[in-house]
Short mmCIF file of C-alpha atoms and ligand atoms in Angstrom, two decimals:
data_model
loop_
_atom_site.label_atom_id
_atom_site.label_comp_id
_atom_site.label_asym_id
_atom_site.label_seq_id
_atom_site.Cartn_x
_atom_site.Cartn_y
_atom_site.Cartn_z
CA UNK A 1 -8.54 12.64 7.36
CA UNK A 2 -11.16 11.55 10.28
CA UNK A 3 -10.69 10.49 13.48
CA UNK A 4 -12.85 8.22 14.91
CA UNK A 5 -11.79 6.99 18.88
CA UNK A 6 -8.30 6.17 18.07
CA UNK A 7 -8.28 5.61 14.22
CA UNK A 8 -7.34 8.02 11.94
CA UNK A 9 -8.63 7.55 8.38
CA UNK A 10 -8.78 8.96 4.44
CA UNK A 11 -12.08 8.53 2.95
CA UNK A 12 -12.48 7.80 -0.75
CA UNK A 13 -15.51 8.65 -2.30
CA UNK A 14 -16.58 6.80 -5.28
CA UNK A 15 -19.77 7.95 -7.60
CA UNK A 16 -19.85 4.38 -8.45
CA UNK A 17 -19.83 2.87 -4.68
CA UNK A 18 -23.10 1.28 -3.22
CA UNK A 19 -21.35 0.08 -0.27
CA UNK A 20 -18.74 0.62 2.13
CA UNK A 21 -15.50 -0.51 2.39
CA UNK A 22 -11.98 -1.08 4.48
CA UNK A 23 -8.97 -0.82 3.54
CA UNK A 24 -5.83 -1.71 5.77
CA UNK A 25 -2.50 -1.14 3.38
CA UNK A 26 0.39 0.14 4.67
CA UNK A 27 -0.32 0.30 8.09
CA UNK A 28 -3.10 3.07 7.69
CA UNK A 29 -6.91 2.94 7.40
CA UNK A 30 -8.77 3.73 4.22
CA UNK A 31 -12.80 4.09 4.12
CA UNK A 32 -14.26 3.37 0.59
CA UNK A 33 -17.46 5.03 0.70
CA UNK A 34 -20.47 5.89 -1.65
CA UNK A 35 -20.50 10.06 -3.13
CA UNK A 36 -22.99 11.06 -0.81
CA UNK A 37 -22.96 9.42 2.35
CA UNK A 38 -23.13 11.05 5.19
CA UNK A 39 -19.58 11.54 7.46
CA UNK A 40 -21.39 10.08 10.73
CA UNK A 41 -22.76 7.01 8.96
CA UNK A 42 -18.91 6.19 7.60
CA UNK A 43 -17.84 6.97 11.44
CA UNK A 44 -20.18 4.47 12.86
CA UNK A 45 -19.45 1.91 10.30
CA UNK A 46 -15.66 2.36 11.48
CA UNK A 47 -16.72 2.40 14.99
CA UNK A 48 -18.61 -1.11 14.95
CA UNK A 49 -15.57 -2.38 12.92
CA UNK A 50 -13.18 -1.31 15.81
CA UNK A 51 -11.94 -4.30 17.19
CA UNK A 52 -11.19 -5.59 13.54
CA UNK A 53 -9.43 -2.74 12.08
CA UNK A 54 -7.44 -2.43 15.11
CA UNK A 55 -6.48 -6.21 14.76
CA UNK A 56 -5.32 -5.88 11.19
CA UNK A 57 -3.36 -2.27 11.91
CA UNK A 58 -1.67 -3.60 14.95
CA UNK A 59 -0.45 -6.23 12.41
CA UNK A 60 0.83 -4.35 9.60
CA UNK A 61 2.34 -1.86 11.82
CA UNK A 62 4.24 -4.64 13.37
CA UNK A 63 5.44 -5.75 10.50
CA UNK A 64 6.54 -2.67 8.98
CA UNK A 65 8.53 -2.05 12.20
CA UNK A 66 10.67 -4.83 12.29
CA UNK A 67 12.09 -4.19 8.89
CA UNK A 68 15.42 -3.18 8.87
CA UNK A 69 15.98 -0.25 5.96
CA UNK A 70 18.39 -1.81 3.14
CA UNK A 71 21.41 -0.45 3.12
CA UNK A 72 22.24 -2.40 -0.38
CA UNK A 73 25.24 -3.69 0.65
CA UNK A 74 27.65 -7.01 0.85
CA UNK A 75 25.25 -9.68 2.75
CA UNK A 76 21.88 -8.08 2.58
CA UNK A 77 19.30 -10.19 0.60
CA UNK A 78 16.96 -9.35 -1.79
CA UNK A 79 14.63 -11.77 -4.33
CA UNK A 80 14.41 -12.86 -7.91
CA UNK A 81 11.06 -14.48 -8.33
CA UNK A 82 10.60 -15.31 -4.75
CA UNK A 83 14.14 -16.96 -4.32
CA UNK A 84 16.65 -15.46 -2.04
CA UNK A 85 19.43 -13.26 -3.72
CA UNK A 86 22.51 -12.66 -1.91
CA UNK A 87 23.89 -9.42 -2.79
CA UNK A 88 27.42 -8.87 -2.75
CA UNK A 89 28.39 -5.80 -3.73
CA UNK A 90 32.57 -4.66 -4.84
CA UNK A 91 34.08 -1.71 -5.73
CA UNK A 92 36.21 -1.79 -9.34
CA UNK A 93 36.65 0.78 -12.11
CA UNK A 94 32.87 0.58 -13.79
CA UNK A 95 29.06 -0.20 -12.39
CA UNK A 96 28.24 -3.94 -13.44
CA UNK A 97 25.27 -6.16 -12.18
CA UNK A 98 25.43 -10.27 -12.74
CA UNK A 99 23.57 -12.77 -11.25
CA UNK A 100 24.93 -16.05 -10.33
CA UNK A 101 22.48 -18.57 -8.83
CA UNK A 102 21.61 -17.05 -5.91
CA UNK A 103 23.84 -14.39 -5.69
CA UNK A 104 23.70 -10.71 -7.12
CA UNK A 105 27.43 -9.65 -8.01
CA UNK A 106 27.31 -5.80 -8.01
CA UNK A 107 30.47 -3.79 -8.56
CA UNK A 108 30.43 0.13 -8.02
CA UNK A 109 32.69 2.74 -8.43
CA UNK A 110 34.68 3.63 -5.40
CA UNK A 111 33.15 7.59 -5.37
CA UNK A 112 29.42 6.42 -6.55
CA UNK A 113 29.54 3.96 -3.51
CA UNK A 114 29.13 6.53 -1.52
CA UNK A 115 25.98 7.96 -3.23
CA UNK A 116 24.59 4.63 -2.46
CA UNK A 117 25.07 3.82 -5.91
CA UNK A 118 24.43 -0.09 -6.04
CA UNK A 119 20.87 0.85 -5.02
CA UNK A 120 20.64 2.22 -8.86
CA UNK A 121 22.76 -0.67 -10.27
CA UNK A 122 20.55 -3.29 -8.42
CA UNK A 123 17.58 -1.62 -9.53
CA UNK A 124 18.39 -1.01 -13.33
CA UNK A 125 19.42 -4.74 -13.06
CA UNK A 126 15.76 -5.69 -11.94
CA UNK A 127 14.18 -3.33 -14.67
CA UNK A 128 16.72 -5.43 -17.54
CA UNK A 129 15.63 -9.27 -16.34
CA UNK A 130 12.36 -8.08 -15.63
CA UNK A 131 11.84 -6.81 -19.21
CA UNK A 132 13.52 -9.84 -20.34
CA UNK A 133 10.86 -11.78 -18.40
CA UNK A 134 7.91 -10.11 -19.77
CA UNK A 135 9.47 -10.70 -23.30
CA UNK A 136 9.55 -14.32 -22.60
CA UNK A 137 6.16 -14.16 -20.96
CA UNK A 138 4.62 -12.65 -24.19
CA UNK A 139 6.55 -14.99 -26.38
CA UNK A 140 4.38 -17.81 -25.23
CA UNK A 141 1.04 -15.84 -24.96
CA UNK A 142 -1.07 -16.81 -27.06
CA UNK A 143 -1.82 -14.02 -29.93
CA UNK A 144 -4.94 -15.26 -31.23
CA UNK A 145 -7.56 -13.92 -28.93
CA UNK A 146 -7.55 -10.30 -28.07
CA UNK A 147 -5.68 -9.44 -24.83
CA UNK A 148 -2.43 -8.66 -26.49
CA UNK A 149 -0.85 -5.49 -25.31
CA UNK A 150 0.34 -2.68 -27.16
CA UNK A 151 3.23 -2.82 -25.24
CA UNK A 152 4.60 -3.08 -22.20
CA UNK A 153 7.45 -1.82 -19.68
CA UNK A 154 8.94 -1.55 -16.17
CA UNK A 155 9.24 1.29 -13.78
CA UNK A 156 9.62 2.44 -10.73
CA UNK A 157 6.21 3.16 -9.36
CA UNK A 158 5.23 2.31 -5.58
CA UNK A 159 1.99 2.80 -5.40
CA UNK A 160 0.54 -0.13 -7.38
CA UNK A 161 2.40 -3.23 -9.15
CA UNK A 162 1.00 -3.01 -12.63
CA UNK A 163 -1.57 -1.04 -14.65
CA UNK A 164 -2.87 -0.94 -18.08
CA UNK A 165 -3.17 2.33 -20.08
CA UNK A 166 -5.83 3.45 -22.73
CA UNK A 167 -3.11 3.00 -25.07
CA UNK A 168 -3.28 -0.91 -24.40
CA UNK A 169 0.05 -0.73 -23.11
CA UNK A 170 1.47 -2.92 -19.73
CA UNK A 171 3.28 -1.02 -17.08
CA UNK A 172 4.53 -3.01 -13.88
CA UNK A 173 6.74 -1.90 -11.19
CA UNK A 174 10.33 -4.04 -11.28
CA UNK A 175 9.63 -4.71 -7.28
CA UNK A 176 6.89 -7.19 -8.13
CA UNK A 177 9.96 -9.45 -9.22
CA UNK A 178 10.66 -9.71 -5.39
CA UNK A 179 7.33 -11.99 -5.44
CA UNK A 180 7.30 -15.79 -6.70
CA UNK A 181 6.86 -16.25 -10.59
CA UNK A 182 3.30 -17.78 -9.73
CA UNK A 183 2.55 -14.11 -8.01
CA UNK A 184 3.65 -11.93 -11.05
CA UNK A 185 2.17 -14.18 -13.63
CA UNK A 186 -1.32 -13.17 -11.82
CA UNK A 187 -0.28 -10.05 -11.91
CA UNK A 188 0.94 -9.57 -15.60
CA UNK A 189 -2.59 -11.99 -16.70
CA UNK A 190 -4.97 -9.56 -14.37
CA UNK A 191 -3.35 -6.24 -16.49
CA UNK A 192 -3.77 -8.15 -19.35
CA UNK A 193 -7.51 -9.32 -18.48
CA UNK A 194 -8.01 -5.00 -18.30
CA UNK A 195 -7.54 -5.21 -21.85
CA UNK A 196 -11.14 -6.42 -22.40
CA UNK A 197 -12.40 -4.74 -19.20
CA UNK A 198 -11.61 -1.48 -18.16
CA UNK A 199 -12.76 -1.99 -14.52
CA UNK A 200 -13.26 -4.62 -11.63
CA UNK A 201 -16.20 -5.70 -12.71
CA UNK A 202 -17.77 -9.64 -12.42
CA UNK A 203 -17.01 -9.84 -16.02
CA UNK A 204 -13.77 -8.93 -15.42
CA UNK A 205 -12.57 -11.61 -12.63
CA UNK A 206 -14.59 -14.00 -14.34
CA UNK A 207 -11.90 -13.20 -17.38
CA UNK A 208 -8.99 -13.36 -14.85
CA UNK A 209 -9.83 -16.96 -13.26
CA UNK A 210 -10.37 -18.31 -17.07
CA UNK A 211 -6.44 -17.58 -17.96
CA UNK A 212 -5.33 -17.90 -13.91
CA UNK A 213 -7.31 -19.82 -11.87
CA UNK A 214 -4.93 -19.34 -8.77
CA UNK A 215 -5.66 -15.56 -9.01
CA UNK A 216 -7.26 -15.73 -5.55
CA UNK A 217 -4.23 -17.15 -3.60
CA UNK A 218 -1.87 -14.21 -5.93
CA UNK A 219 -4.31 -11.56 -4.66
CA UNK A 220 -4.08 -13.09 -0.94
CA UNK A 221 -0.62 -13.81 -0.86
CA UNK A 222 -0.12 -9.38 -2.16
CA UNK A 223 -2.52 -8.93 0.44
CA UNK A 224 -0.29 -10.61 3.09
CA UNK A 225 3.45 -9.51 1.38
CA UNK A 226 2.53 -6.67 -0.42
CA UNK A 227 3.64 -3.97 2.38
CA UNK A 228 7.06 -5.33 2.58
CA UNK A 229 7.55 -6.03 -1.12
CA UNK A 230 6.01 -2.93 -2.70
CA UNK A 231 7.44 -0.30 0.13
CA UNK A 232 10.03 2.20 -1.38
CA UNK A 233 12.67 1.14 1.71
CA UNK A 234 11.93 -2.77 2.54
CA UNK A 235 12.33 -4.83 -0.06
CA UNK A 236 11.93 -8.16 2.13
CA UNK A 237 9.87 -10.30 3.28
CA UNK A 238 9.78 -13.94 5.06
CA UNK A 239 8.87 -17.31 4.12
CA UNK A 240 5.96 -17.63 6.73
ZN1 LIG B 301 -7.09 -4.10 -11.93
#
């Protein structure tokens, strides 16, 4: 960590890097910086970048604030595919999770209630229609060319909403079904596009706008929601 006036930042040194780079992602600072630049050059980059970093901290920070934690209970709402789910949560004599337009029916059992229990029923519920979504998703993917998975699956990473392994298999996180279906299409097609190229290359988002040409506006709209969404304790966001 470096301190530079006020800000506090991580560097992350890349062999690759030519250039440097900001980060602003969960209300802290990140420095992307070439292997062997020197720690005053990064320092005054950050310095004549001040007012900008401050701008986009003071944001986030914000934002992150005036979340309430979920308490996953009666009331609260969460999202299926960028629609509002009301979650109404009962107690009875086993752990069940429906969904009925917009409302998540989630019954508990009276001693696991206590545990916060419908917090694991809700989320096994998102990790079931999520997989069920993928399976659709793949249904109508074409097989002919050669991004088709291994495989793929849902967890419970935080850190990043999909990735794609050396295996060729598709892991996402089951909180990017809090985003609209236009969001976590771009997200599914860019793992997919990593199936070709292993990296960020031009080739590579010249791949991802050929099978999503919206991919800009996904990567924007993560940019803007992704704190809220992808954080382990907020899991909303608004309509703005
Ligand atoms: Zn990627």
């Amino acid at each position: 960590m470096k301190k530079s006036m006020s800000l506090i930042y991580q560097i992350n040194r890349s062999k690759k890097r030519r250039n440097l780079a900001l980060k602003v992602a969960q209300g802290k600072l990140e420095v992307q910086a070439p292997w062997h630049m020197s720690e005053a050059t990064i320092a005054d980059f950050v310095q004549q970048k001040h007012e900008w970093i401050s701008k986009h901290l003071n944001r986030q920070q914000k934002r992150l604030a005036s979340l309430t934690p979920r308490e996953w209970q009666s009331g609260e709402r969460l999202r299926w595919l960028g629609q509002p789910l009301k979650l109404k949560v009962a107690v009875a004599t086993r752990k069940t999770a429906q969904r009925y337009g917009s409302e998540l029916f989630v019954t508990t059992t009276a001693r696991s209630n206590r545990d916060h229990e419908p917090k694991r029923t809700i989320i096994d519920w998102y990790k079931i229609e999520a997989r069920a979504w993928l399976d659709a998703f793949f249904d109508s993917w074409p097989q002919t060319h050669e991004l088709t998975p291994a495989g793929w699956s849902v967890g419970d990473f935080t850190s990043k909403w999909g990735h794609c392994t050396r295996k060729r298999e598709l892991r996402f996180t089951w909180k990017l079904w809090l985003a609209p279906e236009w969001v976590v299409r771009n997200v599914v097609i860019h793992e997919l596009c990593h199936l070709r190229e292993f990296n960020h290359s031009k080739a590579f988002w010249q791949l991802v706008a050929t099978h999503s040409p919206d991919y800009e506006e996904a990567e924007q709209w993560l940019r803007q929601h992704g704190v809220t969404v992808l954080n382990n304790q907020y899991l909303d966001y608004s309509d703005d």
